[in-house]
Short mmCIF file of C-alpha atoms and ligand atoms in Angstrom, two decimals:
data_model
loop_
_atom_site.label_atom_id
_atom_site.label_comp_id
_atom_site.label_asym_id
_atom_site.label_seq_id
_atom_site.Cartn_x
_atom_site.Cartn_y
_atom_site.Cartn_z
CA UNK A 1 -67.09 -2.43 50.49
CA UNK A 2 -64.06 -0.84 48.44
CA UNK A 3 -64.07 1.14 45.39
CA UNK A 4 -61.51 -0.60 43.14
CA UNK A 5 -59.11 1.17 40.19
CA UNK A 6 -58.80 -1.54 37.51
CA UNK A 7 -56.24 -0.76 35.10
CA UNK A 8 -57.02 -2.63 31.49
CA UNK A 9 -60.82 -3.65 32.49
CA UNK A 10 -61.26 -3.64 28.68
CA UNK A 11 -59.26 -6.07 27.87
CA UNK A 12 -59.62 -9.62 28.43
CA UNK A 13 -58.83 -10.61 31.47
CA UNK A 14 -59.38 -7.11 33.32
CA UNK A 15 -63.09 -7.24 31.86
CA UNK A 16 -63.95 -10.75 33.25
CA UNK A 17 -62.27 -9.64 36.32
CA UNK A 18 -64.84 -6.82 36.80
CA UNK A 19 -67.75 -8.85 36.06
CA UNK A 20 -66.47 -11.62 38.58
CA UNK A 21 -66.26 -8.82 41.59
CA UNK A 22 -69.56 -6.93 40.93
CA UNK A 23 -71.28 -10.20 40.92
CA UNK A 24 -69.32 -11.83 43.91
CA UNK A 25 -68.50 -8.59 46.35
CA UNK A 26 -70.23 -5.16 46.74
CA UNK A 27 -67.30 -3.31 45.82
CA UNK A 28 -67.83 -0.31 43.15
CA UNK A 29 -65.06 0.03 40.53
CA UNK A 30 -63.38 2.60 37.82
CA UNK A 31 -62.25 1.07 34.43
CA UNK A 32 -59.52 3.30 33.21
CA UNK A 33 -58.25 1.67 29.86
CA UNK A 34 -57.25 3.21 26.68
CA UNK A 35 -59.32 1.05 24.58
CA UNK A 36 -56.01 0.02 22.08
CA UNK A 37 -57.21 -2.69 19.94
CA UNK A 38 -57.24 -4.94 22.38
CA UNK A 39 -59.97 -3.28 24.58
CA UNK A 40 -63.66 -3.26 23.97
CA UNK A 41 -66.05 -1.66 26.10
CA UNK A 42 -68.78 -4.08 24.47
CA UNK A 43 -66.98 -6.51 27.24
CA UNK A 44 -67.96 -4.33 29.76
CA UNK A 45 -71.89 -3.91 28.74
CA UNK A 46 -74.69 -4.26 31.32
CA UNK A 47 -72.79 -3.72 34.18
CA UNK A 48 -74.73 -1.71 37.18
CA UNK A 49 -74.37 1.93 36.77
CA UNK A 50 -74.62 2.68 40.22
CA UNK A 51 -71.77 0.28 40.62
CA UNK A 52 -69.63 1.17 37.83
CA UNK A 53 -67.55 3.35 35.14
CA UNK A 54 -65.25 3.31 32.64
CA UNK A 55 -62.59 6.04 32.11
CA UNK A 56 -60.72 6.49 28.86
CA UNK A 57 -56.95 6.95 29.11
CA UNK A 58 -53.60 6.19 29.06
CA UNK A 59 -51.74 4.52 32.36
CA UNK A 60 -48.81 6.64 31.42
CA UNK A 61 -50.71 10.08 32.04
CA UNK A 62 -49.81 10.50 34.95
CA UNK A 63 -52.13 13.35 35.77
CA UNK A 64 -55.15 11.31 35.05
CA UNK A 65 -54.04 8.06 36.86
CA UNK A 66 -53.38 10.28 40.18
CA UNK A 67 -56.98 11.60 40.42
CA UNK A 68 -58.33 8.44 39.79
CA UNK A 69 -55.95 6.61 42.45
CA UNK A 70 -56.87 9.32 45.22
CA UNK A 71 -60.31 8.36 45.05
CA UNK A 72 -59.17 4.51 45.21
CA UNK A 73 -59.07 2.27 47.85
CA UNK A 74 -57.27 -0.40 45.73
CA UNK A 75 -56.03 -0.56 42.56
CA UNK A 76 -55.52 -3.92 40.60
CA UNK A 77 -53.55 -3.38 37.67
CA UNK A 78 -53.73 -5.52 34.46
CA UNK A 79 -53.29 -3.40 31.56
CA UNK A 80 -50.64 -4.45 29.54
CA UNK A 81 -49.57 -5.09 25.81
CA UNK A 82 -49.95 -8.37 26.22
CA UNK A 83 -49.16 -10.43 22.75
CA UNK A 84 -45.73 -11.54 22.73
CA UNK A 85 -45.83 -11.54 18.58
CA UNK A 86 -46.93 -8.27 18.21
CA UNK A 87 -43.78 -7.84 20.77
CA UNK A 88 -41.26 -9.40 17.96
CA UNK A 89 -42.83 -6.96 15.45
CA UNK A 90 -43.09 -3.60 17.39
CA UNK A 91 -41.61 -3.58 20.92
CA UNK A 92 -41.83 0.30 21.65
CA UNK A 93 -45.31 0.35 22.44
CA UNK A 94 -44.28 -2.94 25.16
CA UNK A 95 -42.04 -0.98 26.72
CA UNK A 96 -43.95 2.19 26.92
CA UNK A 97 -47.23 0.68 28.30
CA UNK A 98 -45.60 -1.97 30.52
CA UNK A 99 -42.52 -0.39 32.59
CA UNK A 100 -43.45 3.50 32.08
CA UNK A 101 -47.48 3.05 32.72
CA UNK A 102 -46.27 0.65 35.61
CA UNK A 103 -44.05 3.31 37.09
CA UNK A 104 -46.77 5.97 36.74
CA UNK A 105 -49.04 3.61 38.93
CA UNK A 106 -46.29 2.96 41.28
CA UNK A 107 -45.96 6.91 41.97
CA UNK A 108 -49.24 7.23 42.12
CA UNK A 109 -50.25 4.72 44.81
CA UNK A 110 -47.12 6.12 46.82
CA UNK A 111 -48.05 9.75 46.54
CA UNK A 112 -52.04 8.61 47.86
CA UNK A 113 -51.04 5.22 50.05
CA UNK A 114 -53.27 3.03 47.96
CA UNK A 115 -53.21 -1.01 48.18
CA UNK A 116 -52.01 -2.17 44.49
CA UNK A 117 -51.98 -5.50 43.22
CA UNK A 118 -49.93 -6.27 40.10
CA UNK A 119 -50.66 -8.63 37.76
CA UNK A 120 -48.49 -10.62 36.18
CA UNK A 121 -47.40 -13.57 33.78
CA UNK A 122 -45.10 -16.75 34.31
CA UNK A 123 -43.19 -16.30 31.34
CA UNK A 124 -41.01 -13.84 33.40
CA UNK A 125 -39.21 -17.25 34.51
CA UNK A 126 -38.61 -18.16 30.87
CA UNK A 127 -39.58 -21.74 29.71
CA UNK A 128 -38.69 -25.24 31.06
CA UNK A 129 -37.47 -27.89 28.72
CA UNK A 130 -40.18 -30.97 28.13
CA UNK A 131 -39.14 -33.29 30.45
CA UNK A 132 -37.64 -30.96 33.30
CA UNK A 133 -39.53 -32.36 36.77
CA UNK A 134 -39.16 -28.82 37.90
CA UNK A 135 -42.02 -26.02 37.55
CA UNK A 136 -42.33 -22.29 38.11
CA UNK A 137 -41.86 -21.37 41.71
CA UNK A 138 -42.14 -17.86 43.27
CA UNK A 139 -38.29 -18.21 44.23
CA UNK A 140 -36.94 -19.05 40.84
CA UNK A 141 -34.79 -16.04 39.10
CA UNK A 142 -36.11 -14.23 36.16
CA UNK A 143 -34.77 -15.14 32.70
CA UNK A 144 -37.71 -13.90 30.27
CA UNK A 145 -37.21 -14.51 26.34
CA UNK A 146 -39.11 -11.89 24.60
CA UNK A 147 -39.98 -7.95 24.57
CA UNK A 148 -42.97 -8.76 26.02
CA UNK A 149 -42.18 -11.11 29.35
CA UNK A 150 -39.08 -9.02 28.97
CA UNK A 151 -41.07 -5.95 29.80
CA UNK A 152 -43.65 -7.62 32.38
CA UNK A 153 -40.67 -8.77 34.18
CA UNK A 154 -39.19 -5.50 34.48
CA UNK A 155 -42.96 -4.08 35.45
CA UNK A 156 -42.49 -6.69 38.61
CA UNK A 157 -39.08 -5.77 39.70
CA UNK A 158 -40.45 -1.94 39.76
CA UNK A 159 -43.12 -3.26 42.18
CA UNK A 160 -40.78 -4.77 44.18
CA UNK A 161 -38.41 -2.11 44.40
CA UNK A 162 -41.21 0.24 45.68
CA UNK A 163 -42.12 -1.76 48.01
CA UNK A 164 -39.00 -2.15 49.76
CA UNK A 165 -37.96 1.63 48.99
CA UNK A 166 -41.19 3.36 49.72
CA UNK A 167 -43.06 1.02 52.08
CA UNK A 168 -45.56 0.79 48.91
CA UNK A 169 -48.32 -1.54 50.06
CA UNK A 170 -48.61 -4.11 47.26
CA UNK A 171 -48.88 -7.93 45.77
CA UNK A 172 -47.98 -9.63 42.51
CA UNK A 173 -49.42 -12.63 40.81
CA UNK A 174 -47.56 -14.59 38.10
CA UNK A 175 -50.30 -16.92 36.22
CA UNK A 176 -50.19 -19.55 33.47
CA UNK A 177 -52.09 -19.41 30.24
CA UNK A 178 -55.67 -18.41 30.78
CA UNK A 179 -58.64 -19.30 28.56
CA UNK A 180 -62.10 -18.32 28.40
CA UNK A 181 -64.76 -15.72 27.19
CA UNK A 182 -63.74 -12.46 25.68
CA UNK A 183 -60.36 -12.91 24.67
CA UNK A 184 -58.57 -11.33 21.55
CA UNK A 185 -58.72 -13.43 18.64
CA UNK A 186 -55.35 -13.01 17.96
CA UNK A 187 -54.62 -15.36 21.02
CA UNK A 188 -54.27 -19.47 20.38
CA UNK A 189 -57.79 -20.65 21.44
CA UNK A 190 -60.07 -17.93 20.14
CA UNK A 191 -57.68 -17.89 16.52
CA UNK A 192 -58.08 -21.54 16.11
CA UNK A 193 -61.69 -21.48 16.97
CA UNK A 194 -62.90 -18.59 14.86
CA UNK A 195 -60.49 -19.58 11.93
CA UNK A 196 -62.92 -23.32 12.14
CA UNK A 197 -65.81 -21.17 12.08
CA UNK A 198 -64.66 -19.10 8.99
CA UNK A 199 -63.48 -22.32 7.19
CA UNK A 200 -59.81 -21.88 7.58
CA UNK A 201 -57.52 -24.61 8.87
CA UNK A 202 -56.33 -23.93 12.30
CA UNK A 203 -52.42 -22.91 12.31
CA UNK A 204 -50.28 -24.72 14.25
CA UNK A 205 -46.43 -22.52 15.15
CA UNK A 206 -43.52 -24.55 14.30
CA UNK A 207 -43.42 -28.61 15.59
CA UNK A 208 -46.52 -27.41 18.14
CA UNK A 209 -45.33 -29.59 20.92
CA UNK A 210 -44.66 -26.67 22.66
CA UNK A 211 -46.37 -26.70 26.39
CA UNK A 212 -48.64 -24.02 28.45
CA UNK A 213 -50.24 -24.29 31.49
CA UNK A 214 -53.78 -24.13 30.93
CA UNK A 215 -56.18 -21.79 33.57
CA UNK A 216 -59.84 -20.51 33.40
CA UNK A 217 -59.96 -16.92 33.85
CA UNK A 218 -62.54 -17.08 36.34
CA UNK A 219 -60.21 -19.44 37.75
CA UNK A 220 -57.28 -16.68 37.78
CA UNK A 221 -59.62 -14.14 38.44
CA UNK A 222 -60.99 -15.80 42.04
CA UNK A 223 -57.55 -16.16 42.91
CA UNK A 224 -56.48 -12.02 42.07
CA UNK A 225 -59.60 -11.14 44.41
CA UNK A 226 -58.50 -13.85 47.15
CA UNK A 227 -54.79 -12.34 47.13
CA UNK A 228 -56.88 -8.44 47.78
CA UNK A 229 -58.69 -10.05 50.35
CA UNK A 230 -55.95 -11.87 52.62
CA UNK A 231 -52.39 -11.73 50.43
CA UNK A 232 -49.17 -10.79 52.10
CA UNK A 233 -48.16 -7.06 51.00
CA UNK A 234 -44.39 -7.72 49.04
CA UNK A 235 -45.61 -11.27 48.21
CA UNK A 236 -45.62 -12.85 44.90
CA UNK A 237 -48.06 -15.59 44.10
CA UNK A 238 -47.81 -17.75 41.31
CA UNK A 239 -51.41 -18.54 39.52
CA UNK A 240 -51.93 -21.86 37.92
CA UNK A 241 -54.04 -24.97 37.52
CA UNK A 242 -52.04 -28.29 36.75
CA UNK A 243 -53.71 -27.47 33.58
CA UNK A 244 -50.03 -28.76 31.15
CA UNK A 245 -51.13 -29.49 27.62
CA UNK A 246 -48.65 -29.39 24.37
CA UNK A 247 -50.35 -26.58 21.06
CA UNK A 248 -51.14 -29.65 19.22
CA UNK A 249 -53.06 -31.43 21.50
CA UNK A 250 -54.87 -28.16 22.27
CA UNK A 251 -55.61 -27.70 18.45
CA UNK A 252 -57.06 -31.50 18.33
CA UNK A 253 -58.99 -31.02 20.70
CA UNK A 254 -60.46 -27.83 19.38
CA UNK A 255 -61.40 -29.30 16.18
CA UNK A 256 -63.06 -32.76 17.81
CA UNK A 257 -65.02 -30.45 19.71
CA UNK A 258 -66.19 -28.69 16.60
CA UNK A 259 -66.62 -31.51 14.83
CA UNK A 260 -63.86 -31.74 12.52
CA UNK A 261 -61.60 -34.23 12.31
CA UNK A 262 -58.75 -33.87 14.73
CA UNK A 263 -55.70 -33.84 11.80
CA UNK A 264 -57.16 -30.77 9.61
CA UNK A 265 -54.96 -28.26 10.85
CA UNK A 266 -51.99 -26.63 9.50
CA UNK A 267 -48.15 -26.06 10.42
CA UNK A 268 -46.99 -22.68 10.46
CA UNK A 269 -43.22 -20.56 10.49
CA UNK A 270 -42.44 -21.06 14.28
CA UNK A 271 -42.74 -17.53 16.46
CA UNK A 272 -38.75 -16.58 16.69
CA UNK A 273 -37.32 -17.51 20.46
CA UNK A 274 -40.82 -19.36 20.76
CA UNK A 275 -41.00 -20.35 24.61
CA UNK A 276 -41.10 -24.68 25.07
CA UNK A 277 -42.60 -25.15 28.05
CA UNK A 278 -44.33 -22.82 30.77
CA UNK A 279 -45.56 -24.85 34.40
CA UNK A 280 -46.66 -23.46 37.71
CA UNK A 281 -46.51 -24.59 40.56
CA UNK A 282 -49.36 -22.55 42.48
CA UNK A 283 -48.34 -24.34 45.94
CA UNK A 284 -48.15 -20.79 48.26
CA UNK A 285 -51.31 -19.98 46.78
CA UNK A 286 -53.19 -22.98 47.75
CA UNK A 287 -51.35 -22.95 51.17
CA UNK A 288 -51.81 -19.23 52.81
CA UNK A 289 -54.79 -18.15 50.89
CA UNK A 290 -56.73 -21.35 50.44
CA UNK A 291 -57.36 -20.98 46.65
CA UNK A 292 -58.51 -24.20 44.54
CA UNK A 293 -59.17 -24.10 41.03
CA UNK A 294 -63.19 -24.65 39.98
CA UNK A 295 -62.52 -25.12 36.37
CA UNK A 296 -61.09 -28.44 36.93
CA UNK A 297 -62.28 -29.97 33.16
CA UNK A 298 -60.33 -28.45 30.13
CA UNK A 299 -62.70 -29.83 27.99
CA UNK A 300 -66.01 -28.76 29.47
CA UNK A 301 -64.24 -25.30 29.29
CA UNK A 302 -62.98 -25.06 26.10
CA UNK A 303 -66.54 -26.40 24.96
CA UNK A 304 -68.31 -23.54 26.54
CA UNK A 305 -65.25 -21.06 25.26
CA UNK A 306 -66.07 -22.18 21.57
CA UNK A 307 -69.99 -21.70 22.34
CA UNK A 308 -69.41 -18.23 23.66
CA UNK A 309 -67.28 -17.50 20.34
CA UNK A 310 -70.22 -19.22 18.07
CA UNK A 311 -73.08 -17.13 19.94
CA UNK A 312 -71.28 -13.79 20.27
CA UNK A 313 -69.50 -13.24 16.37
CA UNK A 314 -70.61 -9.68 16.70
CA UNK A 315 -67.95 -9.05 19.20
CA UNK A 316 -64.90 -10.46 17.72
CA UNK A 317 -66.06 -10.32 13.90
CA UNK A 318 -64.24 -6.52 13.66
CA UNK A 319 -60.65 -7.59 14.51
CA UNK A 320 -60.45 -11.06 12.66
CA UNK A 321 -59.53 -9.97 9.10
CA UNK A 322 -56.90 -7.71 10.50
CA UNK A 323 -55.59 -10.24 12.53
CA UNK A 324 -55.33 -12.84 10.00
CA UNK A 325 -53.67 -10.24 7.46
CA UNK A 326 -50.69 -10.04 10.06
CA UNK A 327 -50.58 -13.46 10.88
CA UNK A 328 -50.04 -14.18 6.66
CA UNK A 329 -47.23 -11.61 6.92
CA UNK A 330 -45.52 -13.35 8.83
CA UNK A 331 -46.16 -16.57 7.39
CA UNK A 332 -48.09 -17.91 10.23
P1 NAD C 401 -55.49 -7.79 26.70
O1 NAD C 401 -54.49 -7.42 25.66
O2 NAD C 401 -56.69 -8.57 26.35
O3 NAD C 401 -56.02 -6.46 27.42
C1 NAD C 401 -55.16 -5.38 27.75
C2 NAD C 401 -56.02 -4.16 28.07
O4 NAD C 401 -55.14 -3.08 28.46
C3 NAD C 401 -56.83 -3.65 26.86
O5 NAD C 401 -58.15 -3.35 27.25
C4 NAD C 401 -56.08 -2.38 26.44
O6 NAD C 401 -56.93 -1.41 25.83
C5 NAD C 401 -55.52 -1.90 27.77
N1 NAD C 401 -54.33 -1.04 27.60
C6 NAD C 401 -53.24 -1.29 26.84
N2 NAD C 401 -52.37 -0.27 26.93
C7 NAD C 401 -52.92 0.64 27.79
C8 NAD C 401 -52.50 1.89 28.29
N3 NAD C 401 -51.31 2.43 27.94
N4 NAD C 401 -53.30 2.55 29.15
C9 NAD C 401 -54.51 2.02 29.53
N5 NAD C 401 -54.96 0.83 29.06
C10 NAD C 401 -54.17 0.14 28.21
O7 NAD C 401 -54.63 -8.52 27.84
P2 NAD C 401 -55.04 -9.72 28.81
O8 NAD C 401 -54.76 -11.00 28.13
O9 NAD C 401 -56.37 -9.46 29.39
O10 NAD C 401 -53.92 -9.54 29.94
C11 NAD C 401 -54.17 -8.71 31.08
C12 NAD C 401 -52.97 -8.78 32.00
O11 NAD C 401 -52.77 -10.13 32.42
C13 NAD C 401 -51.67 -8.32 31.37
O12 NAD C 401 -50.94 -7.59 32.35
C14 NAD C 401 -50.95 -9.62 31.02
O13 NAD C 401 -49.56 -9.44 31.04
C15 NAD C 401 -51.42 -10.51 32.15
N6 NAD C 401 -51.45 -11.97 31.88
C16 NAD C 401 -52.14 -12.45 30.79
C17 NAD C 401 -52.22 -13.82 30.60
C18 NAD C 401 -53.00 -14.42 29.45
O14 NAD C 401 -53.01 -15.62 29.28
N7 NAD C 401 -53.70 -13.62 28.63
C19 NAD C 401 -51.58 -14.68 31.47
C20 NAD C 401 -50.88 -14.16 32.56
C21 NAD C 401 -50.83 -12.79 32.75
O1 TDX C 402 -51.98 -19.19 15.81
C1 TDX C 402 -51.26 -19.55 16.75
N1 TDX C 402 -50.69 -20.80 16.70
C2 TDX C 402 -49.88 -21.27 17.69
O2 TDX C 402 -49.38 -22.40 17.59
C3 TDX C 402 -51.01 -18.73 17.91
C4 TDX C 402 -51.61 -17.35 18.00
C5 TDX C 402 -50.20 -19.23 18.91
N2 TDX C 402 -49.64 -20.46 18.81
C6 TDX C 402 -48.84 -21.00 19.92
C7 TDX C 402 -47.79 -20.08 20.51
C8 TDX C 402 -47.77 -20.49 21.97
O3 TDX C 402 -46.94 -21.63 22.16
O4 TDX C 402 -49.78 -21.22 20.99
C9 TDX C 402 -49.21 -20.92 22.27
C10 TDX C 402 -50.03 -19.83 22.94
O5 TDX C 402 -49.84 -18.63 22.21
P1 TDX C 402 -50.49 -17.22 22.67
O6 TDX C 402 -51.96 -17.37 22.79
O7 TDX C 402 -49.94 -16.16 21.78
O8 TDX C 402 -49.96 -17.09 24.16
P2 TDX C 402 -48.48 -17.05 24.83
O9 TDX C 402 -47.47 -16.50 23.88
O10 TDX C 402 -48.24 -18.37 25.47
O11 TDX C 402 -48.75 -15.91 25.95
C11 TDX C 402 -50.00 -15.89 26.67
O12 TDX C 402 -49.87 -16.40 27.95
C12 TDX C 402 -49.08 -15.67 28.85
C13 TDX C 402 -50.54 -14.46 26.75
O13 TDX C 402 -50.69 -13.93 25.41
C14 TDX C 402 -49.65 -13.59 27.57
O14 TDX C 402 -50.21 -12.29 27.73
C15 TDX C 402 -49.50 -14.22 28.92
O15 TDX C 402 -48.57 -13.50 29.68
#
């Protein structure tokens, strides 16, 4: 048993994460997020209180983040600004929250010794063209395209550089595109499927052949607690689940599986510097750590995504008009 630190176990990802350890291990763990607008402690209801608490704060006090990493035996560290158009529209708050809240972890774990695991995103490799035979691999150089990935891919090198500097005792994971429960509707999936439920057409960015690798989160999350279990410290593992599908395929489908017919969607202004292609190949993964995706069926998943969405409005119902007001602005 461990008592985990989990940075950004608000958010999306970081809240199903929590969820999948305190049903899977014994583990206890501390939420410290600072519930932006992209964390909502409703994700992190019913959880055993014996088992479990959330801290409000900032990652970049650094005060705050050392008590609650000397009373750590791990910390696993996903909070991020993580939407690459808010990125093109405000990039301080990226670069704040991403490098500086990075390094504040990074001193912290030093000063106390703590194992830290780093999460991370592919798009720190940049994008592939279409018909490139090539995917991501962990030895490929950086090259990312936006504030965002710009910023993630700085947060990595940081880890790096601490562990080879200070001995710090730490792994990264790169994954794909993840879908499932409890993600911001300003992301693809949950947009397009709440926009079908409010009777808007589904917006499509630019020609929408544009590629990403498609991954459950439980899928991504199985593979963050398998890399804490049994992952190399200075490692990097990339995340991903031969899941390659193009936005307008993904939209189709969407709209089939709600009924509608499969051309009633819209096309959008393009996001500026708009990534083509993202593709992992997860082979290290699979090798030393004996990961294997569960969520093999994009379609069974997506089906019980849109049924979370249509049985739990309550949750996102708050942050869809505001999202939609700065996706007009922008003409998307
Ligand atoms: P999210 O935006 O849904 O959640 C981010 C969480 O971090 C929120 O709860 C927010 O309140 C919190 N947060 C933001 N700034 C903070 C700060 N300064 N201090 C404390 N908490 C703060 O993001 P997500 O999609 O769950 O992504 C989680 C991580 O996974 C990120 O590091 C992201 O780069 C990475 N990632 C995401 C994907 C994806 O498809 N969503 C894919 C690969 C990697
Ligand atoms: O309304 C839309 N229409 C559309 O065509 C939206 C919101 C997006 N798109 C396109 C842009 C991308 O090609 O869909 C694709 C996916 O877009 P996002 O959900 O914004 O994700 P992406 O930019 O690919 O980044 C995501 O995956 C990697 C996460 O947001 C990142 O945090 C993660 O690192």
């Amino acid at each position: 048993m461990a008592h985990l630190l989990v940075t950004g176990g608000a958010g999306f990802i970081g809240s199903n994460f929590v969820h999948h350890a305190l049903e899977r291990t014994d583990h206890t763990v501390t939420v410290l997020d600072k519930l932006t607008y992209a964390g909502n402690p409703a994700s992190l209801a019913g959880l055993p209180a014996d088992r479990f608490e959330l801290a409000t704060g900032d990652i970049c006090d650094r005060g705050l983040v050392d008590a609650l990493v000397s009373r750590a035996d791990a910390v696993v560290h996903f909070a991020a600004e993580s939407h690459n158009d808010n990125s093109l529209n405000d990039p301080e708050p990226f670069v704040r929250t991403n490098l500086v809240g990075t390094f504040s972890l990074l001193e912290a774990v030093r000063a106390h010794d703590v194992r830290y695991h780093h999460i991370s995103t592919d798009e720190v490799y940049g994008d592939l063209e279409l018909d490139d035979p090539e995917r991501f691999t962990p030895e490929r150089p950086y090259n990312p395209s936006s504030p965002y990935s710009s910023s993630k891919a700085g947060s990595d090198l940081l880890v790096r550089a601490w562990v080879r500097s200070f001995g710090v005792r730490a792994t990264i994971s790169n994954c794909s595109n993840n879908y499932g429960p409890r993600q911001h509707v300003e992301k693809f999936i949950p947009r397009q499927i709440t926009n079908i439920i409010d009777g808007i057409r589904p917006k499509l960015y630019g020609t929408g052949l544009n590629v990403r690798d498609w991954i459950h989160v439980d899928d991504h999350n199985a593979a963050v607690l398998r890399i804490l279990e049994a992952g190399r410290i200075g490692q990097t593992y990339l995340i991903g689940a031969d899941g390659e599908l193009d936005n307008r395929t993904v939209i189709e489908k969407i709209l089939v599986a709600m009924g509608r017919d499969a051309g009633d969607y819209e096309h959008v202004n393009d996001r500026p510097g708009h990534d083509m292609r993202y593709a992992i190949d997860a082979t290290r993964l699979r090798a030393e750590l004996g990961w294997e995706p569960v969520y093999r069926d994009f379609d069974a998943g997506l089906t019980a995504t849109i049924d979370w969405y249509r049985a739990n409005e309550d949750w996102w119902r708050p942050q869809k008009a505001a999202v939609e007001a700065s996706c007009a602005a922008r003409g998307q």
